[in-house]
Each structure stands twice: as structure tokens, then as C-alpha cells.
Amino acid sequence: MFELQPGLYRRLIARLWKLTLGGILLLILYIVAVSFNFLWLFGGMPSLKALENPQSYQASEIYSEDGVLLSKYYLENRTPIEISQVSPNVISALLATEDARFVKHSGIDARSMFRAISGVLTGRSSSGGGSTLTQQVAKNLFETRTEKFRGVLGKIPYVRVIIDKTKEWILAVRLERNYTKQEIMMMYLNTVSFGNNTFGIKTAAKTYFNKEPWQLNVEEAALLVGMLQNPSRFNPRLYEERSQVRRNVVLSQMRKYGFLNDDQFAVYKQKPIKLDFNIENQNTGPAAYFRSVIKTEIRKWLDEYNEAHPDEELDLETSGLKIRTTLDSRLQRYAEEAVYEHMREQQRKFYEHWRGRNPWVYKDKNKQWREMPGYIETAARRTPRYISLKQEYGDDEQAIWREMRKPVKMKVFTYGGRRNEKDTVMSPLDSIRYYKRFLNVGFMSMDPRNGHVKAWVGGINFKYMKFDHVKQGKRQPGSTFKPFLYLAAIDKNFLTPCDRVTDQPVRFEPYEDHNGPRAWVPNNSNGKWSYQPLSLRQALGRSINSVSAHLIKQAKAASVIEYAHKLGIESELQENPTLCLGTSDVSVYEMVAAYCTFANGGYRVKPLTVLDIRDKNGNLLKSFFAENKLVINANTAYQMLYLMRGAVEDADGTSQRLRTQYKLLEGGNEIAAKTGTTSSYSDGWFMGITQSLVSGLWVGGDDRTIHFRDMAFGQGARIAMPAWGMYMQKVYADPTLKRAFPKGPFRKPDGFNLALDCGGGYAIDSSQRYIPPKVVNPEDEEILN
């Protein structure tokens, strides 16, 4: 047998020691070189400050005033939570699958390291080779494998992997020194991706199971942990069988490490996957239109904040802000439900009304409805699809229209169906025809006492129709504008709600409008005059146009505009006689704000949408308060409420169904209201006031040419008012809202002593002033017939 000589043995041992020490020294030098990016060869490392304050994109959350999470603004949908908010099932599944020795190592596990080295040597380095949870946190949280931290040697494939792994080992050790095991585990669970732009365990639980993370059971926790290996490959929505196999692997690991016994494993692995999938994005969740509108306002405030605080720049999508809005989640839900129920029924009637015909029409000189020629093609030329094809094909109209008529698979909005949409095949041109047939809506509800906007529905479906009809859209308000006219008459000319004006034709001499000079005699909605003296309350309650014409002659259009602007109408108003019938475009947002002045004792209060904004740690950044200003006398405001109560309380009021059908006056409740309908029934409006809520809505086609053809369907009392009635029924039926929004009469101003009792019919009280009729020219009636 060969025997080593003593001298040779000692020399061999000495050489091994030298090699070992030299290797250790080289390793130390290598680690130091990597740590300090020697000669820019290895790329930078996150600073100590970054380790102490790790940053990740964090979604900003939008809350209702009653504390309900409405939605989020985000680039990556992530909401960090504490370990106490996570189900133990998730912790067990994670440890068993990703890092069973997590509690024993200090960031680097020797076994894992050898697997990683083996992976590099065998060419399978991209798999990560058994990284510890701490190393994965270092990779996910500090983006060590991005170009930001890449040096000269990082351009060499295998060398790059070794350098990246080294950085993760170094960071893992540093993280273990700075944080507890629980903190590191939550860094991991709060940052990992679960696919579908879902980051962190809280968002994943909500997205896949509509649960909070502490509610996850064993099989749900195993499914989510199993997805971490490859979220796309093991997506349970797309690959159910594959994800179930992966889930069972996780369950097997849980049995292996003692988190499950054999009987439990046998039961859980047989269970099918049951998802309650609901991905969060800008199109889903309550108040989508509202969130879209206030997003612009919040960005404006953030620009001002960042300019004043350059060292702590905040971003709406990544800084984890907590935004508390004025909405009430219950009122918002009731508004959305009422609007949906009402608009679905109106759409059914609209389809039936236009069966076999297209609804884009105009009246010819014989007052017959005619289809507008080339309407769809004209609309198509304004679409992004047509514009992109125009850029591609230039002046080749034939090629452009060939593409516009080519059928493609698409999803479209529909009432009913799964999530109110359906899969279909139609051409881009057909899709325009399809959507042009829909009626749309804008609804807003506001507390007049403090300006808080409580509910906002900007359309029938935000995913498919993003135009907001509350603040962005403006349409003619029709008779809902009349209260500003009556206000001017009462406040300027010292009339009372019980003073009388005769219902008779009123002629305006030729004046300039967009059609040139013309004379005008406004007609009543039924085409007739009663020639009876009506109190102002009766006239407004029945929406008599001839009385409005008389009043604007007395008060003058300029004065009416002044009052409208004073109460909150900011849109430009045309100074001509037709203003008495509401012919200048305004928004629902403006109208609701202006009507709040009547319920708020003459104080104009600007709508408030956001209460406060806090940073991700809960520190208050900004509080917001409504602006209010006394613009009309409290006594005058109360008289206006009495005037508008006639629409609901009097037998011939346009809103009497709120009393007879919806039973909203029960319990001593008082409601002031006004309906509105415009020419050709293009717009239907309703405005309703209670002591604690002012709400209004518009209903119509996106284009004015799309509408019903007759008063029976197109008037505001039919096409708009029922949604308001259903909304208020839901509000009053909720016992949790009785204190905040109770039924009851309007508060009478202190010292108010004017007797308000106009009575009904045409009887004239001798105590009430009578405005005698003027001599009527018989030709006036012929002008209108």
C-alpha cells in the first residue's frame, strides 16, 4: 500500500490551507468588490437607507365617508398588510413550499446555495435554484436584476447570474440583520405577483376568492402559494387542471413538513377549485365615473403639494395614499341600483318604440320624423379606429371602409348577462350602430347642508361608455331651469308664490338667435292655453310655459342669468327669451349645486368630493372644506321650496306620482321638485329636494338626435323621475340612514310670517294679488297651430 512520507503529508496539508485561505480571501475580496461596485464592474447595490426604508409601488385607496373601500388608483395593485391579517394556512403553505428552513437560516441556506451553484453549472441558472424567502425579497423589493444595478460584467450571461446571486446573498444577510423573520415574510407576501396585475396576498385573496386574507382556507391558500412559481402558467382561470395539480403539490409539501396529516391531505387534494374572480381595475367597483372625475382633481392638488415639498414627491398610483371622499357607500349603491333598474326599463321601451327603425331622426318641414342620412358614417369618422385607418391607408376610402365593415370578435355592453356584457361578432361600423341606440344618464345626489356629494352615477356602464354625464356632459335643462326665473321674479319684483298670472299666449318681438331674427310665441306642452289665472305655485307645479314667458318679460333675461350664476350655474347662458324654457346647456353637477341653495337657507355651497388625503402611514396631508356664501334671502329660499312643492303635492303637479305611487310624502315628509323636457324630447330631467338631500338626473341619447318621438315616453316625469323615486325609497327604507337623512318638513326660517296657502283649482283668494290678463291678439294662437 502506498504511504505518504511525513514531510510530503505536511506539505500537502500546508498547501491545502494556503488554497483555502486564499479562496476565502478571494471570496472576501469578491464580496467587497461586488458590495462597492469595484471599477464599476458589478453594478450598484441598494443603499443602507433603501434597506431601512424599502420602497415598492403601493396602490392609493379611495374610501367613502362611512369608511368603505371604493377602489384604488395603481400601477401595481398592491395593498400591504400585517402578518396578523394573514391566515395561518397561507404561512404554512408558503414555508412548506418556498423555504422550509426559513426560521433556522440567517438569509442564506447552505443547501439552497449548493442547489443554486449546481443550477448555474448545469445551465439551469434562470430557475433561481432554491433561493430563500429572504433572497427572493431582496430580488423582488430592490430589483437587483434590472439594468439599474447592472455593471460591465453584467453583460456576460453566466457571470451576470453569479453576480446577481451574490448581490441577493449580501442583501439577504443585511435584511436579516435589520428585520425580524415576520417582517421579512410580510415583505415577501406584500410584494409577490399573483398574475392579472395582482400584487400581494391581500389583493390576491380579494381578486381570486373575494375574501380577506385572514379568511383563506387550506386549499385556497395552497392554490395561491402554488401560483408563485409561475403566475401565468398556473393561472386557475385559464388552466384549472394545471393549477389544481400545482395546488396538490403544495398540499403534499404541507403534509411532508407536518402542517397536514394524511387524512387531511387526502380530503383537500380531492376538492375542486372554486373561484370568485373579480379583478379590480378602473372599470370595476362602485362610483367608477366619480373616481375618474376626482382623479384629475387629486392630481392637480398633488402637483401643488410636490412643488411645495420637492423632497417627498408623491404619486397617485404608487405612493399608497388614503383618500377619503364625501360619498356614502349606501347612497351610492342605492343610486346605482335605482339608475340601473330604471334605465334597463327605459331601454326596453326605447327598443320597442323604435322597432324596425333607426332612432337618429329629425323633423322635416311637414313635421314628419325622417332618418338622418349618413349619420353612422359621420359618427364613424370621429372614432379612433377610423382615424388610425386613415393614417394607415391615407386617401384610400375604399380600403378604410372595407376594414370598418369587417366583422371581428368583441365584447359589448348589454343589460343582463354575465357582468352586463356579451361576446359577439360585429364590425366596427355595426358596433357604432349598436351603441348609438342606447339611452344614457347622469345622476348626482348632494347634502345641501355641507356640500358633500353623496352619490354620483355618470352613465350606464363605465367600462364601455366612459363619458361622464354628471359634470363633463352638458345639455339643455328644459323646465328644470324655471326655478331660477321664478326666483328672479319673486326676489326682484316682489311677487309671492300665490300671486297669479293668466295662462295665455305671450308674444316676443323679433330677436336675434342662431337662426337669425324671429318672433316667438312659446307654446304649452299640451298645445293649449286655459286662459285662467294661475298662482305661481300652480304654474310652476304644472310647468306652464306661458307663465314662464310672462315672467321673463317682467324680470328680463339678464336678471335671470344673474340669479342662476349667483346660485351656482357656471355655464354660459344665452340672453334671449327662450331662456325661460331652459335652452342653454348646463350640467347635472351645476343644477344640483344650484338647487341646494334653496334647501340651505339661501346659502350657496360648492360641491365637495374629497374630505382628506393621508399618506401611506396615515399622516394627514390635506383636509378639504366646502365653500359657502349667502346669495339669496332665507325667506326667499323658503318661498321657492313652497313653489316647487306644488309639483308633488298638488293634484295637477308634474311630479305627483312621488306622492301617489312612491308614497314619499308619508310621515310628514316634504319634497320640492321640478321636471324638465326639451324640444323633440331629446332631454328628460328631474330635480328633487328634501331637507337633507338634493338629487338630480338627466336622461337622453348621447346625441340630441336620438330620443323618443312623443310626450308619453319622452317627458322628464316618465324618462327621469322614476329613478329619483326609487332612489329615495331605498334611502328611506334603510334604518342606518334615518338619522343622517330623515324624513320631515323643510325648516322654516326664523321670523318667517308670510302666509303660504295657494289652494288648488282656479279660485281666486281676494287676499292674493291678481295679475290681470292682457288683451290677447287672436292671431297669436294661429302662430302656434
CSV table of N, CA and C in Angstrom, one decimal, residues 148-220:
chain,number,residue,atom,x,y,z
A,148,LYS,N,-30.7,48.9,-13.8
A,148,LYS,CA,-30.3,50.0,-12.8
A,148,LYS,C,-29.1,49.6,-12.0
A,149,PHE,N,-29.0,48.3,-11.7
A,149,PHE,CA,-27.9,47.8,-10.9
A,149,PHE,C,-26.9,46.9,-11.7
A,150,ARG,N,-26.8,47.1,-13.0
A,150,ARG,CA,-26.0,46.2,-13.8
A,150,ARG,C,-24.7,46.9,-14.1
A,151,GLY,N,-23.6,46.2,-13.9
A,151,GLY,CA,-22.3,46.7,-14.3
A,151,GLY,C,-21.7,46.2,-15.6
A,152,VAL,N,-20.4,46.4,-15.8
A,152,VAL,CA,-19.8,46.0,-17.1
A,152,VAL,C,-19.9,44.5,-17.2
A,153,LEU,N,-19.5,43.7,-16.1
A,153,LEU,CA,-19.5,42.3,-16.2
A,153,LEU,C,-20.9,41.7,-16.3
A,154,GLY,N,-21.9,42.5,-16.0
A,154,GLY,CA,-23.3,42.0,-16.1
A,154,GLY,C,-23.8,41.7,-17.5
A,155,LYS,N,-23.0,42.1,-18.5
A,155,LYS,CA,-23.3,41.8,-19.9
A,155,LYS,C,-23.0,40.4,-20.3
A,156,ILE,N,-22.2,39.7,-19.4
A,156,ILE,CA,-21.8,38.3,-19.7
A,156,ILE,C,-22.8,37.4,-19.1
A,157,PRO,N,-23.5,36.5,-19.9
A,157,PRO,CA,-24.6,35.8,-19.3
A,157,PRO,C,-24.4,35.0,-18.0
A,158,TYR,N,-23.4,34.1,-18.0
A,158,TYR,CA,-23.3,33.3,-16.8
A,158,TYR,C,-22.7,34.1,-15.7
A,159,VAL,N,-21.8,35.0,-16.0
A,159,VAL,CA,-21.2,35.9,-15.0
A,159,VAL,C,-22.3,36.8,-14.4
A,160,ARG,N,-23.2,37.2,-15.2
A,160,ARG,CA,-24.3,38.1,-14.7
A,160,ARG,C,-25.2,37.3,-13.6
A,161,VAL,N,-25.4,36.0,-13.8
A,161,VAL,CA,-26.2,35.2,-12.9
A,161,VAL,C,-25.5,35.1,-11.6
A,162,ILE,N,-24.2,34.9,-11.6
A,162,ILE,CA,-23.4,34.7,-10.4
A,162,ILE,C,-23.4,36.0,-9.6
A,163,ILE,N,-23.2,37.2,-10.3
A,163,ILE,CA,-23.2,38.5,-9.7
A,163,ILE,C,-24.6,38.8,-9.1
A,164,ASP,N,-25.6,38.5,-9.8
A,164,ASP,CA,-27.0,38.7,-9.3
A,164,ASP,C,-27.2,37.9,-8.0
A,165,LYS,N,-26.8,36.6,-8.1
A,165,LYS,CA,-27.0,35.8,-6.9
A,165,LYS,C,-26.2,36.3,-5.7
A,166,THR,N,-25.0,36.8,-6.0
A,166,THR,CA,-24.1,37.3,-4.9
A,166,THR,C,-24.8,38.5,-4.3
A,167,LYS,N,-25.3,39.4,-5.1
A,167,LYS,CA,-26.0,40.6,-4.5
A,167,LYS,C,-27.1,40.2,-3.6
A,168,GLU,N,-27.9,39.2,-4.1
A,168,GLU,CA,-29.1,38.8,-3.3
A,168,GLU,C,-28.6,38.1,-2.0
A,169,TRP,N,-27.5,37.4,-2.0
A,169,TRP,CA,-27.0,36.8,-0.7
A,169,TRP,C,-26.6,38.0,0.2
A,170,ILE,N,-25.9,38.9,-0.3
A,170,ILE,CA,-25.4,40.0,0.5
A,170,ILE,C,-26.6,40.8,1.1
A,171,LEU,N,-27.6,41.1,0.2
A,171,LEU,CA,-28.8,41.8,0.7
A,171,LEU,C,-29.6,41.0,1.7
A,172,ALA,N,-29.6,39.6,1.5
A,172,ALA,CA,-30.4,38.8,2.4
A,172,ALA,C,-29.8,38.9,3.8
A,173,VAL,N,-28.5,38.8,3.9
A,173,VAL,CA,-27.8,38.9,5.2
A,173,VAL,C,-28.1,40.3,5.8
A,174,ARG,N,-28.1,41.3,5.1
A,174,ARG,CA,-28.4,42.7,5.6
A,174,ARG,C,-29.8,42.8,6.0
A,175,LEU,N,-30.7,42.2,5.3
A,175,LEU,CA,-32.2,42.2,5.6
A,175,LEU,C,-32.4,41.5,6.9
A,176,GLU,N,-31.7,40.3,7.1
A,176,GLU,CA,-31.9,39.6,8.3
A,176,GLU,C,-31.4,40.3,9.5
A,177,ARG,N,-30.4,41.2,9.3
A,177,ARG,CA,-29.9,42.0,10.5
A,177,ARG,C,-30.8,43.1,10.8
A,178,ASN,N,-31.6,43.6,9.8
A,178,ASN,CA,-32.4,44.8,10.0
A,178,ASN,C,-33.8,44.5,10.4
A,179,TYR,N,-34.3,43.3,10.0
A,179,TYR,CA,-35.7,43.0,10.2
A,179,TYR,C,-35.9,41.6,10.9
A,180,THR,N,-37.1,41.5,11.5
A,180,THR,CA,-37.5,40.2,12.1
A,180,THR,C,-37.9,39.3,11.0
A,181,LYS,N,-38.0,38.0,11.3
A,181,LYS,CA,-38.5,37.0,10.4
A,181,LYS,C,-39.9,37.3,9.9
A,182,GLN,N,-40.8,37.7,10.8
A,182,GLN,CA,-42.1,38.1,10.5
A,182,GLN,C,-42.2,39.2,9.5
A,183,GLU,N,-41.3,40.2,9.7
A,183,GLU,CA,-41.3,41.4,8.8
A,183,GLU,C,-40.8,41.0,7.4
A,184,ILE,N,-39.8,40.1,7.4
A,184,ILE,CA,-39.3,39.7,6.1
A,184,ILE,C,-40.4,38.9,5.3
A,185,MET,N,-41.1,38.0,6.1
A,185,MET,CA,-42.1,37.2,5.4
A,185,MET,C,-43.2,38.1,4.9
A,186,MET,N,-43.6,39.2,5.6
A,186,MET,CA,-44.6,40.1,5.1
A,186,MET,C,-44.1,40.9,3.9
A,187,MET,N,-42.8,41.3,3.9
A,187,MET,CA,-42.3,41.9,2.7
A,187,MET,C,-42.5,41.1,1.5
A,188,TYR,N,-42.3,39.8,1.7
A,188,TYR,CA,-42.5,38.8,0.6
A,188,TYR,C,-43.9,38.8,0.1
A,189,LEU,N,-44.8,38.5,1.1
A,189,LEU,CA,-46.2,38.3,0.8
A,189,LEU,C,-46.9,39.6,0.3
A,190,ASN,N,-46.3,40.7,0.6
A,190,ASN,CA,-46.9,42.0,0.2
A,190,ASN,C,-46.4,42.4,-1.2
A,191,THR,N,-45.3,41.8,-1.7
A,191,THR,CA,-44.7,42.2,-3.0
A,191,THR,C,-44.9,41.3,-4.1
A,192,VAL,N,-45.1,40.0,-3.9
A,192,VAL,CA,-45.0,39.0,-4.9
A,192,VAL,C,-46.2,39.2,-5.9
A,193,SER,N,-46.1,38.7,-7.1
A,193,SER,CA,-47.1,38.8,-8.1
A,193,SER,C,-47.9,37.5,-8.2
A,194,PHE,N,-49.2,37.7,-8.3
A,194,PHE,CA,-50.1,36.5,-8.5
A,194,PHE,C,-50.8,36.6,-9.8
A,195,GLY,N,-50.2,37.3,-10.8
A,195,GLY,CA,-50.8,37.4,-12.1
A,195,GLY,C,-52.0,38.4,-12.2
A,196,ASN,N,-52.4,38.7,-13.4
A,196,ASN,CA,-53.6,39.6,-13.6
A,196,ASN,C,-53.4,40.9,-12.9
A,197,ASN,N,-52.1,41.5,-12.9
A,197,ASN,CA,-51.8,42.7,-12.3
A,197,ASN,C,-52.2,42.8,-10.8
A,198,THR,N,-52.0,41.6,-10.2
A,198,THR,CA,-52.4,41.4,-8.8
A,198,THR,C,-51.1,41.2,-8.0
A,199,PHE,N,-50.8,42.1,-7.0
A,199,PHE,CA,-49.6,42.0,-6.2
A,199,PHE,C,-50.0,42.0,-4.8
A,200,GLY,N,-49.4,41.1,-4.0
A,200,GLY,CA,-49.6,41.0,-2.6
A,200,GLY,C,-50.7,40.1,-2.2
A,201,ILE,N,-50.7,39.5,-1.1
A,201,ILE,CA,-51.7,38.5,-0.7
A,201,ILE,C,-53.0,39.1,-0.5
A,202,LYS,N,-53.1,40.3,0.0
A,202,LYS,CA,-54.4,40.9,0.2
A,202,LYS,C,-55.2,41.1,-1.1
A,203,THR,N,-54.5,41.6,-2.1
A,203,THR,CA,-55.2,41.8,-3.4
A,203,THR,C,-55.5,40.5,-4.0
A,204,ALA,N,-54.6,39.5,-3.9
A,204,ALA,CA,-54.8,38.2,-4.4
A,204,ALA,C,-56.0,37.5,-3.8
A,205,ALA,N,-56.2,37.6,-2.5
A,205,ALA,CA,-57.4,37.0,-1.9
A,205,ALA,C,-58.6,37.6,-2.4
A,206,LYS,N,-58.6,38.9,-2.5
A,206,LYS,CA,-59.8,39.7,-3.0
A,206,LYS,C,-60.1,39.3,-4.5
A,207,THR,N,-59.1,39.2,-5.3
A,207,THR,CA,-59.2,39.0,-6.7
A,207,THR,C,-59.7,37.6,-7.0
A,208,TYR,N,-59.1,36.6,-6.4
A,208,TYR,CA,-59.4,35.2,-6.8
A,208,TYR,C,-60.6,34.6,-6.0
A,209,PHE,N,-60.8,35.1,-4.7
A,209,PHE,CA,-61.8,34.5,-3.9
A,209,PHE,C,-62.8,35.5,-3.2
A,210,ASN,N,-62.6,36.8,-3.5
A,210,ASN,CA,-63.4,37.8,-2.9
A,210,ASN,C,-63.4,37.7,-1.4
A,211,LYS,N,-62.3,37.4,-0.8
A,211,LYS,CA,-62.1,37.3,0.6
A,211,LYS,C,-61.0,38.2,1.1
A,212,GLU,N,-61.0,38.4,2.4
A,212,GLU,CA,-59.9,39.0,3.1
A,212,GLU,C,-58.8,37.9,3.3
A,213,PRO,N,-57.6,38.3,3.4
A,213,PRO,CA,-56.5,37.3,3.5
A,213,PRO,C,-56.6,36.4,4.8
A,214,TRP,N,-57.2,36.9,5.8
A,214,TRP,CA,-57.3,36.0,7.0
A,214,TRP,C,-58.5,35.0,6.9
A,215,GLN,N,-59.3,35.1,5.8
A,215,GLN,CA,-60.4,34.2,5.6
A,215,GLN,C,-60.0,33.0,4.7
A,216,LEU,N,-58.8,33.0,4.2
A,216,LEU,CA,-58.5,31.9,3.2
A,216,LEU,C,-58.4,30.6,3.9
A,217,ASN,N,-59.0,29.5,3.3
A,217,ASN,CA,-58.9,28.2,3.9
A,217,ASN,C,-57.7,27.5,3.3
A,218,VAL,N,-57.5,26.2,3.7
A,218,VAL,CA,-56.3,25.5,3.3
A,218,VAL,C,-56.1,25.4,1.8
A,219,GLU,N,-57.1,24.9,1.1
A,219,GLU,CA,-57.0,24.7,-0.3
A,219,GLU,C,-56.8,26.0,-1.1
A,220,GLU,N,-57.5,27.1,-0.6
A,220,GLU,CA,-57.3,28.4,-1.3
A,220,GLU,C,-55.9,29.0,-1.0
